[in-house]
Amino acid sequence: MAETGYVRMLRESLEKKVGVLMQIREMNRRQKDILENAISTPEELDENIAKKQELIDRLDQLDSGFQQMYERVRDLFRANPEEYKDEILKMKDLIREITDLSTRIQVEEKENKSLLEAKFSDIRHQAKEIRKNQKAVSSYYQSMARTNLVDPQFMDDKK
């Protein structure tokens, strides 16, 4: 009966993985909103990326745990496939869903990467314009400072 518990835990692990992948998709949507919003802050983006990293770490833990449990029951599945047919079918469906979610996440990540590159390009362009404007202002003030220094035009030589 312990084997049945492992089989159930395998399925539950896959269900948790689906949940985590759905959360990652939500974080991708939030990241896209941040990148498309002109007034969003870098802190918002950093926070989003940190939360996604936590989810990715959790996903890695689930994968590792699944692999360890699968090693324990692999022979059981092979020896009695009919006995675990329903659970195996459920797990196959979950694995298909996980694959679909993973593919969607990869597409979203590529789109967000393009948005991020465009945002960084825009920021670099703005920084360049600011430096150019600061140089022009500095040059203007230097020129104006020199205009107030008028050399004496007439000198009175009589004493």
Short mmCIF file of N, CA and C in Angstrom, two decimals:
data_model
loop_
_atom_site.label_atom_id
_atom_site.label_comp_id
_atom_site.label_asym_id
_atom_site.label_seq_id
_atom_site.Cartn_x
_atom_site.Cartn_y
_atom_site.Cartn_z
N MET A 1 0.80 -1.20 0.00
CA MET A 1 0.00 0.00 0.00
C MET A 1 0.85 1.26 0.00
N ALA A 2 2.08 1.18 0.49
CA ALA A 2 2.96 2.34 0.47
C ALA A 2 3.21 2.79 -0.96
N GLU A 3 3.23 1.82 -1.86
CA GLU A 3 3.45 2.15 -3.27
C GLU A 3 2.31 3.02 -3.80
N THR A 4 1.08 2.73 -3.37
CA THR A 4 -0.06 3.52 -3.81
C THR A 4 0.10 4.97 -3.34
N GLY A 5 0.63 5.15 -2.15
CA GLY A 5 0.90 6.50 -1.64
C GLY A 5 1.91 7.22 -2.51
N TYR A 6 2.94 6.50 -2.93
CA TYR A 6 3.95 7.11 -3.81
C TYR A 6 3.34 7.51 -5.16
N VAL A 7 2.47 6.65 -5.67
CA VAL A 7 1.83 6.94 -6.95
C VAL A 7 0.97 8.19 -6.82
N ARG A 8 0.21 8.29 -5.73
CA ARG A 8 -0.61 9.48 -5.49
C ARG A 8 0.27 10.72 -5.34
N MET A 9 1.39 10.58 -4.64
CA MET A 9 2.32 11.70 -4.45
C MET A 9 2.91 12.15 -5.79
N LEU A 10 3.17 11.20 -6.69
CA LEU A 10 3.67 11.55 -8.02
C LEU A 10 2.66 12.44 -8.74
N ARG A 11 1.39 12.02 -8.71
CA ARG A 11 0.34 12.79 -9.38
C ARG A 11 0.21 14.17 -8.73
N GLU A 12 0.22 14.21 -7.40
CA GLU A 12 0.10 15.49 -6.70
C GLU A 12 1.29 16.41 -7.01
N SER A 13 2.44 15.82 -7.15
CA SER A 13 3.63 16.60 -7.52
C SER A 13 3.44 17.25 -8.88
N LEU A 14 2.90 16.49 -9.83
CA LEU A 14 2.63 17.04 -11.16
C LEU A 14 1.56 18.14 -11.09
N GLU A 15 0.56 17.95 -10.25
CA GLU A 15 -0.48 18.97 -10.10
C GLU A 15 0.10 20.26 -9.52
N LYS A 16 1.00 20.11 -8.54
CA LYS A 16 1.67 21.29 -7.97
C LYS A 16 2.51 21.98 -9.04
N LYS A 17 3.15 21.20 -9.87
CA LYS A 17 3.98 21.77 -10.93
C LYS A 17 3.12 22.58 -11.90
N VAL A 18 1.93 22.08 -12.22
CA VAL A 18 1.00 22.83 -13.08
C VAL A 18 0.66 24.16 -12.41
N GLY A 19 0.39 24.12 -11.11
CA GLY A 19 0.07 25.34 -10.38
C GLY A 19 1.20 26.36 -10.41
N VAL A 20 2.42 25.89 -10.21
CA VAL A 20 3.58 26.78 -10.24
C VAL A 20 3.77 27.38 -11.64
N LEU A 21 3.59 26.56 -12.66
CA LEU A 21 3.73 27.05 -14.03
C LEU A 21 2.66 28.12 -14.33
N MET A 22 1.46 27.93 -13.80
CA MET A 22 0.40 28.94 -13.99
C MET A 22 0.80 30.25 -13.29
N GLN A 23 1.42 30.15 -12.12
CA GLN A 23 1.89 31.34 -11.42
C GLN A 23 2.99 32.04 -12.22
N ILE A 24 3.86 31.27 -12.82
CA ILE A 24 4.93 31.85 -13.64
C ILE A 24 4.32 32.59 -14.83
N ARG A 25 3.29 32.00 -15.44
CA ARG A 25 2.62 32.69 -16.55
C ARG A 25 2.03 34.01 -16.08
N GLU A 26 1.45 34.02 -14.90
CA GLU A 26 0.89 35.26 -14.35
C GLU A 26 2.00 36.30 -14.13
N MET A 27 3.15 35.84 -13.63
CA MET A 27 4.27 36.75 -13.42
C MET A 27 4.78 37.26 -14.77
N ASN A 28 4.74 36.44 -15.81
CA ASN A 28 5.13 36.88 -17.15
C ASN A 28 4.19 37.97 -17.65
N ARG A 29 2.88 37.80 -17.40
CA ARG A 29 1.92 38.83 -17.81
C ARG A 29 2.19 40.13 -17.07
N ARG A 30 2.47 40.01 -15.77
CA ARG A 30 2.77 41.20 -14.96
C ARG A 30 4.05 41.86 -15.47
N GLN A 31 5.04 41.06 -15.81
CA GLN A 31 6.30 41.60 -16.32
C GLN A 31 6.06 42.34 -17.64
N LYS A 32 5.22 41.79 -18.49
CA LYS A 32 4.90 42.45 -19.75
C LYS A 32 4.24 43.80 -19.50
N ASP A 33 3.31 43.85 -18.54
CA ASP A 33 2.66 45.12 -18.19
C ASP A 33 3.68 46.14 -17.69
N ILE A 34 4.61 45.68 -16.87
CA ILE A 34 5.65 46.57 -16.34
C ILE A 34 6.49 47.12 -17.48
N LEU A 35 6.88 46.26 -18.40
CA LEU A 35 7.76 46.67 -19.50
C LEU A 35 7.04 47.59 -20.49
N GLU A 36 5.73 47.42 -20.64
CA GLU A 36 4.98 48.26 -21.57
C GLU A 36 4.58 49.59 -20.95
N ASN A 37 4.58 49.67 -19.63
CA ASN A 37 4.19 50.89 -18.93
C ASN A 37 5.38 51.85 -18.85
N ALA A 38 5.20 53.02 -19.39
CA ALA A 38 6.30 54.00 -19.45
C ALA A 38 6.68 54.52 -18.07
N ILE A 39 5.75 54.49 -17.12
CA ILE A 39 6.05 55.05 -15.80
C ILE A 39 6.41 53.99 -14.76
N SER A 40 6.57 52.75 -15.20
CA SER A 40 6.96 51.69 -14.25
C SER A 40 8.40 51.92 -13.80
N THR A 41 8.70 51.41 -12.62
CA THR A 41 10.03 51.62 -12.05
C THR A 41 10.89 50.36 -12.18
N PRO A 42 12.19 50.54 -12.14
CA PRO A 42 13.08 49.38 -12.17
C PRO A 42 12.85 48.46 -10.97
N GLU A 43 12.44 49.03 -9.84
CA GLU A 43 12.18 48.24 -8.64
C GLU A 43 11.04 47.25 -8.88
N GLU A 44 10.01 47.69 -9.61
CA GLU A 44 8.89 46.80 -9.93
C GLU A 44 9.38 45.61 -10.75
N LEU A 45 10.23 45.89 -11.72
CA LEU A 45 10.77 44.83 -12.56
C LEU A 45 11.65 43.88 -11.75
N ASP A 46 12.49 44.44 -10.88
CA ASP A 46 13.35 43.61 -10.03
C ASP A 46 12.52 42.70 -9.12
N GLU A 47 11.46 43.26 -8.55
CA GLU A 47 10.59 42.48 -7.66
C GLU A 47 9.93 41.33 -8.43
N ASN A 48 9.47 41.63 -9.63
CA ASN A 48 8.83 40.61 -10.47
C ASN A 48 9.82 39.50 -10.80
N ILE A 49 11.02 39.86 -11.17
CA ILE A 49 12.04 38.87 -11.53
C ILE A 49 12.40 38.02 -10.31
N ALA A 50 12.48 38.64 -9.13
CA ALA A 50 12.81 37.89 -7.91
C ALA A 50 11.70 36.88 -7.59
N LYS A 51 10.45 37.28 -7.75
CA LYS A 51 9.34 36.36 -7.49
C LYS A 51 9.35 35.20 -8.50
N LYS A 52 9.64 35.53 -9.75
CA LYS A 52 9.72 34.46 -10.75
C LYS A 52 10.85 33.50 -10.43
N GLN A 53 11.96 34.00 -9.95
CA GLN A 53 13.08 33.13 -9.60
C GLN A 53 12.69 32.19 -8.47
N GLU A 54 11.94 32.69 -7.49
CA GLU A 54 11.46 31.84 -6.40
C GLU A 54 10.59 30.71 -6.95
N LEU A 55 9.72 31.05 -7.90
CA LEU A 55 8.85 30.03 -8.50
C LEU A 55 9.67 29.01 -9.29
N ILE A 56 10.68 29.48 -9.99
CA ILE A 56 11.54 28.57 -10.76
C ILE A 56 12.29 27.62 -9.81
N ASP A 57 12.77 28.16 -8.69
CA ASP A 57 13.44 27.32 -7.70
C ASP A 57 12.49 26.26 -7.15
N ARG A 58 11.25 26.67 -6.91
CA ARG A 58 10.24 25.72 -6.42
C ARG A 58 9.97 24.64 -7.47
N LEU A 59 9.95 25.04 -8.72
CA LEU A 59 9.75 24.10 -9.82
C LEU A 59 10.89 23.07 -9.86
N ASP A 60 12.10 23.55 -9.67
CA ASP A 60 13.26 22.64 -9.64
C ASP A 60 13.14 21.63 -8.49
N GLN A 61 12.66 22.10 -7.33
CA GLN A 61 12.48 21.21 -6.20
C GLN A 61 11.43 20.14 -6.51
N LEU A 62 10.33 20.57 -7.13
CA LEU A 62 9.28 19.61 -7.50
C LEU A 62 9.81 18.58 -8.49
N ASP A 63 10.59 19.03 -9.46
CA ASP A 63 11.17 18.10 -10.44
C ASP A 63 12.07 17.08 -9.76
N SER A 64 12.90 17.58 -8.86
CA SER A 64 13.83 16.70 -8.15
C SER A 64 13.07 15.67 -7.31
N GLY A 65 12.06 16.13 -6.58
CA GLY A 65 11.26 15.22 -5.76
C GLY A 65 10.51 14.21 -6.60
N PHE A 66 9.98 14.66 -7.74
CA PHE A 66 9.27 13.75 -8.64
C PHE A 66 10.20 12.66 -9.13
N GLN A 67 11.39 13.05 -9.53
CA GLN A 67 12.35 12.08 -10.06
C GLN A 67 12.71 11.04 -9.00
N GLN A 68 12.91 11.49 -7.77
CA GLN A 68 13.25 10.56 -6.70
C GLN A 68 12.11 9.57 -6.43
N MET A 69 10.89 10.10 -6.40
CA MET A 69 9.74 9.21 -6.16
C MET A 69 9.54 8.25 -7.33
N TYR A 70 9.72 8.76 -8.53
CA TYR A 70 9.54 7.91 -9.70
C TYR A 70 10.52 6.74 -9.69
N GLU A 71 11.74 6.99 -9.26
CA GLU A 71 12.74 5.92 -9.17
C GLU A 71 12.25 4.80 -8.25
N ARG A 72 11.49 5.16 -7.21
CA ARG A 72 11.00 4.16 -6.26
C ARG A 72 9.88 3.31 -6.83
N VAL A 73 9.06 3.90 -7.70
CA VAL A 73 7.87 3.17 -8.17
C VAL A 73 7.94 2.77 -9.65
N ARG A 74 9.02 3.07 -10.31
CA ARG A 74 9.15 2.76 -11.74
C ARG A 74 8.92 1.28 -12.01
N ASP A 75 9.57 0.44 -11.24
CA ASP A 75 9.42 -1.01 -11.45
C ASP A 75 7.99 -1.46 -11.18
N LEU A 76 7.34 -0.81 -10.23
CA LEU A 76 5.95 -1.14 -9.91
C LEU A 76 5.04 -0.83 -11.10
N PHE A 77 5.27 0.31 -11.74
CA PHE A 77 4.48 0.67 -12.93
C PHE A 77 4.69 -0.34 -14.05
N ARG A 78 5.90 -0.76 -14.22
CA ARG A 78 6.22 -1.71 -15.29
C ARG A 78 5.65 -3.09 -14.99
N ALA A 79 5.66 -3.47 -13.72
CA ALA A 79 5.19 -4.82 -13.35
C ALA A 79 3.67 -4.92 -13.35
N ASN A 80 2.99 -3.84 -12.97
CA ASN A 80 1.52 -3.87 -12.85
C ASN A 80 0.89 -2.67 -13.55
N PRO A 81 1.04 -2.54 -14.85
CA PRO A 81 0.51 -1.35 -15.51
C PRO A 81 -1.01 -1.24 -15.43
N GLU A 82 -1.70 -2.35 -15.43
CA GLU A 82 -3.17 -2.32 -15.39
C GLU A 82 -3.68 -1.80 -14.04
N GLU A 83 -2.99 -2.16 -12.98
CA GLU A 83 -3.41 -1.75 -11.64
C GLU A 83 -3.35 -0.23 -11.47
N TYR A 84 -2.41 0.42 -12.13
CA TYR A 84 -2.22 1.86 -11.98
C TYR A 84 -2.61 2.63 -13.24
N LYS A 85 -3.42 1.99 -14.07
CA LYS A 85 -3.78 2.57 -15.36
C LYS A 85 -4.40 3.97 -15.21
N ASP A 86 -5.36 4.11 -14.29
CA ASP A 86 -6.03 5.41 -14.13
C ASP A 86 -5.04 6.50 -13.70
N GLU A 87 -4.20 6.17 -12.73
CA GLU A 87 -3.22 7.16 -12.25
C GLU A 87 -2.22 7.51 -13.36
N ILE A 88 -1.81 6.51 -14.10
CA ILE A 88 -0.86 6.74 -15.20
C ILE A 88 -1.48 7.65 -16.25
N LEU A 89 -2.75 7.42 -16.58
CA LEU A 89 -3.44 8.28 -17.56
C LEU A 89 -3.56 9.72 -17.06
N LYS A 90 -3.88 9.86 -15.78
CA LYS A 90 -3.98 11.21 -15.19
C LYS A 90 -2.62 11.91 -15.27
N MET A 91 -1.57 11.17 -14.95
CA MET A 91 -0.22 11.75 -14.98
C MET A 91 0.19 12.10 -16.41
N LYS A 92 -0.20 11.27 -17.37
CA LYS A 92 0.11 11.59 -18.77
C LYS A 92 -0.57 12.89 -19.18
N ASP A 93 -1.84 13.06 -18.77
CA ASP A 93 -2.55 14.31 -19.07
C ASP A 93 -1.87 15.50 -18.41
N LEU A 94 -1.45 15.32 -17.16
CA LEU A 94 -0.76 16.41 -16.46
C LEU A 94 0.57 16.74 -17.14
N ILE A 95 1.28 15.72 -17.58
CA ILE A 95 2.56 15.96 -18.26
C ILE A 95 2.33 16.70 -19.57
N ARG A 96 1.27 16.36 -20.28
CA ARG A 96 0.92 17.08 -21.51
C ARG A 96 0.63 18.56 -21.19
N GLU A 97 -0.13 18.78 -20.13
CA GLU A 97 -0.46 20.15 -19.72
C GLU A 97 0.81 20.91 -19.32
N ILE A 98 1.70 20.24 -18.62
CA ILE A 98 2.97 20.86 -18.21
C ILE A 98 3.79 21.23 -19.44
N THR A 99 3.81 20.36 -20.42
CA THR A 99 4.55 20.63 -21.66
C THR A 99 3.97 21.84 -22.38
N ASP A 100 2.63 21.90 -22.47
CA ASP A 100 1.98 23.04 -23.12
C ASP A 100 2.28 24.34 -22.37
N LEU A 101 2.17 24.31 -21.05
CA LEU A 101 2.46 25.50 -20.25
C LEU A 101 3.92 25.93 -20.42
N SER A 102 4.81 24.97 -20.43
CA SER A 102 6.25 25.28 -20.59
C SER A 102 6.50 25.95 -21.93
N THR A 103 5.85 25.46 -22.96
CA THR A 103 6.01 26.05 -24.30
C THR A 103 5.49 27.47 -24.32
N ARG A 104 4.32 27.69 -23.72
CA ARG A 104 3.76 29.05 -23.66
C ARG A 104 4.66 29.99 -22.89
N ILE A 105 5.22 29.50 -21.80
CA ILE A 105 6.11 30.32 -20.98
C ILE A 105 7.35 30.71 -21.78
N GLN A 106 7.88 29.79 -22.56
CA GLN A 106 9.05 30.11 -23.38
C GLN A 106 8.73 31.21 -24.39
N VAL A 107 7.55 31.14 -24.99
CA VAL A 107 7.13 32.16 -25.95
C VAL A 107 6.99 33.51 -25.24
N GLU A 108 6.36 33.50 -24.07
CA GLU A 108 6.17 34.74 -23.30
C GLU A 108 7.53 35.32 -22.90
N GLU A 109 8.45 34.46 -22.51
CA GLU A 109 9.78 34.93 -22.12
C GLU A 109 10.50 35.60 -23.29
N LYS A 110 10.37 35.04 -24.48
CA LYS A 110 10.99 35.66 -25.66
C LYS A 110 10.37 37.02 -25.94
N GLU A 111 9.05 37.12 -25.82
CA GLU A 111 8.38 38.40 -26.05
C GLU A 111 8.83 39.42 -25.01
N ASN A 112 8.90 39.00 -23.75
CA ASN A 112 9.34 39.91 -22.69
C ASN A 112 10.79 40.32 -22.88
N LYS A 113 11.60 39.42 -23.39
CA LYS A 113 13.01 39.76 -23.64
C LYS A 113 13.09 40.86 -24.70
N SER A 114 12.28 40.75 -25.74
CA SER A 114 12.26 41.78 -26.78
C SER A 114 11.81 43.11 -26.21
N LEU A 115 10.77 43.08 -25.36
CA LEU A 115 10.29 44.31 -24.72
C LEU A 115 11.37 44.92 -23.82
N LEU A 116 12.07 44.06 -23.09
CA LEU A 116 13.12 44.52 -22.19
C LEU A 116 14.26 45.17 -22.97
N GLU A 117 14.66 44.54 -24.07
CA GLU A 117 15.72 45.11 -24.90
C GLU A 117 15.30 46.47 -25.47
N ALA A 118 14.03 46.59 -25.89
CA ALA A 118 13.54 47.86 -26.41
C ALA A 118 13.52 48.92 -25.31
N LYS A 119 13.12 48.53 -24.10
CA LYS A 119 13.08 49.49 -22.99
C LYS A 119 14.49 49.95 -22.64
N PHE A 120 15.45 49.03 -22.60
CA PHE A 120 16.83 49.42 -22.31
C PHE A 120 17.39 50.32 -23.40
N SER A 121 17.06 50.04 -24.63
CA SER A 121 17.50 50.88 -25.74
C SER A 121 16.94 52.29 -25.58
N ASP A 122 15.67 52.37 -25.21
CA ASP A 122 15.05 53.68 -24.99
C ASP A 122 15.71 54.42 -23.84
N ILE A 123 16.02 53.70 -22.76
CA ILE A 123 16.68 54.32 -21.61
C ILE A 123 18.06 54.83 -22.00
N ARG A 124 18.80 54.05 -22.78
CA ARG A 124 20.13 54.49 -23.24
C ARG A 124 20.01 55.75 -24.10
N HIS A 125 18.99 55.77 -24.97
CA HIS A 125 18.76 56.93 -25.83
C HIS A 125 18.43 58.16 -24.98
N GLN A 126 17.59 57.98 -23.97
CA GLN A 126 17.24 59.10 -23.10
C GLN A 126 18.46 59.60 -22.34
N ALA A 127 19.28 58.68 -21.86
CA ALA A 127 20.50 59.07 -21.13
C ALA A 127 21.43 59.85 -22.05
N LYS A 128 21.55 59.43 -23.29
CA LYS A 128 22.39 60.12 -24.26
C LYS A 128 21.87 61.54 -24.51
N GLU A 129 20.55 61.68 -24.62
CA GLU A 129 19.94 63.00 -24.83
C GLU A 129 20.16 63.90 -23.62
N ILE A 130 20.07 63.33 -22.44
CA ILE A 130 20.28 64.11 -21.22
C ILE A 130 21.72 64.61 -21.17
N ARG A 131 22.68 63.74 -21.47
CA ARG A 131 24.09 64.18 -21.49
C ARG A 131 24.31 65.27 -22.53
N LYS A 132 23.70 65.11 -23.69
CA LYS A 132 23.83 66.10 -24.75
C LYS A 132 23.24 67.44 -24.31
N ASN A 133 22.08 67.40 -23.68
CA ASN A 133 21.44 68.63 -23.21
C ASN A 133 22.23 69.28 -22.08
N GLN A 134 22.78 68.46 -21.19
CA GLN A 134 23.59 69.01 -20.11
C GLN A 134 24.84 69.69 -20.65
N LYS A 135 25.42 69.13 -21.68
CA LYS A 135 26.61 69.71 -22.30
C LYS A 135 26.24 71.05 -22.95
N ALA A 136 25.09 71.10 -23.60
CA ALA A 136 24.64 72.34 -24.24
C ALA A 136 24.37 73.41 -23.19
N VAL A 137 23.74 73.05 -22.08
CA VAL A 137 23.45 74.01 -21.01
C VAL A 137 24.76 74.52 -20.41
N SER A 138 25.69 73.61 -20.17
CA SER A 138 26.98 73.99 -19.60
C SER A 138 27.71 74.95 -20.54
N SER A 139 27.70 74.64 -21.81
CA SER A 139 28.34 75.50 -22.80
C SER A 139 27.68 76.87 -22.84
N TYR A 140 26.37 76.91 -22.74
CA TYR A 140 25.63 78.18 -22.75
C TYR A 140 26.02 79.03 -21.54
N TYR A 141 26.06 78.42 -20.35
CA TYR A 141 26.41 79.18 -19.15
C TYR A 141 27.85 79.69 -19.21
N GLN A 142 28.72 78.89 -19.77
CA GLN A 142 30.11 79.34 -19.92
C GLN A 142 30.17 80.53 -20.87
N SER A 143 29.44 80.48 -21.95
CA SER A 143 29.42 81.59 -22.90
C SER A 143 28.82 82.83 -22.27
N MET A 144 27.76 82.66 -21.52
CA MET A 144 27.10 83.81 -20.88
C MET A 144 28.00 84.42 -19.81
N ALA A 145 28.76 83.59 -19.13
CA ALA A 145 29.65 84.09 -18.09
C ALA A 145 30.74 84.96 -18.71
N ARG A 146 31.16 84.62 -19.89
CA ARG A 146 32.20 85.40 -20.56
C ARG A 146 31.67 86.71 -21.12
N THR A 147 30.41 86.81 -21.41
CA THR A 147 29.87 88.04 -21.99
C THR A 147 29.80 89.16 -20.98
N ASN A 148 29.75 88.85 -19.69
CA ASN A 148 29.72 89.89 -18.67
C ASN A 148 31.09 90.49 -18.42
N LEU A 149 32.12 89.88 -18.89
CA LEU A 149 33.47 90.39 -18.72
C LEU A 149 33.83 91.25 -19.93
N VAL A 150 33.52 92.51 -19.83
CA VAL A 150 33.82 93.42 -20.93
C VAL A 150 35.12 94.15 -20.61
N ASP A 151 36.05 94.09 -21.51
CA ASP A 151 37.30 94.80 -21.33
C ASP A 151 37.03 96.30 -21.36
N PRO A 152 37.80 97.05 -20.59
CA PRO A 152 37.59 98.52 -20.60
C PRO A 152 37.83 99.05 -22.00
N GLN A 153 36.94 99.92 -22.43
CA GLN A 153 37.02 100.48 -23.76
C GLN A 153 37.82 101.79 -23.77
N PHE A 154 37.64 102.54 -22.73
CA PHE A 154 38.33 103.83 -22.64
C PHE A 154 39.08 103.90 -21.32
N MET A 155 40.26 104.41 -21.44
CA MET A 155 41.02 104.61 -20.21
C MET A 155 41.39 106.08 -20.12
N ASP A 156 41.25 106.57 -18.97
CA ASP A 156 41.60 107.95 -18.73
C ASP A 156 43.06 108.00 -18.32
N ASP A 157 43.89 108.54 -19.22
CA ASP A 157 45.34 108.62 -18.96
C ASP A 157 45.71 109.87 -18.19
N LYS A 158 44.80 110.81 -18.00
CA LYS A 158 45.10 112.05 -17.29
C LYS A 158 45.01 111.84 -15.81
N LYS A 159 46.02 112.41 -15.18
CA LYS A 159 45.98 112.37 -13.73
C LYS A 159 46.31 113.68 -13.17
#
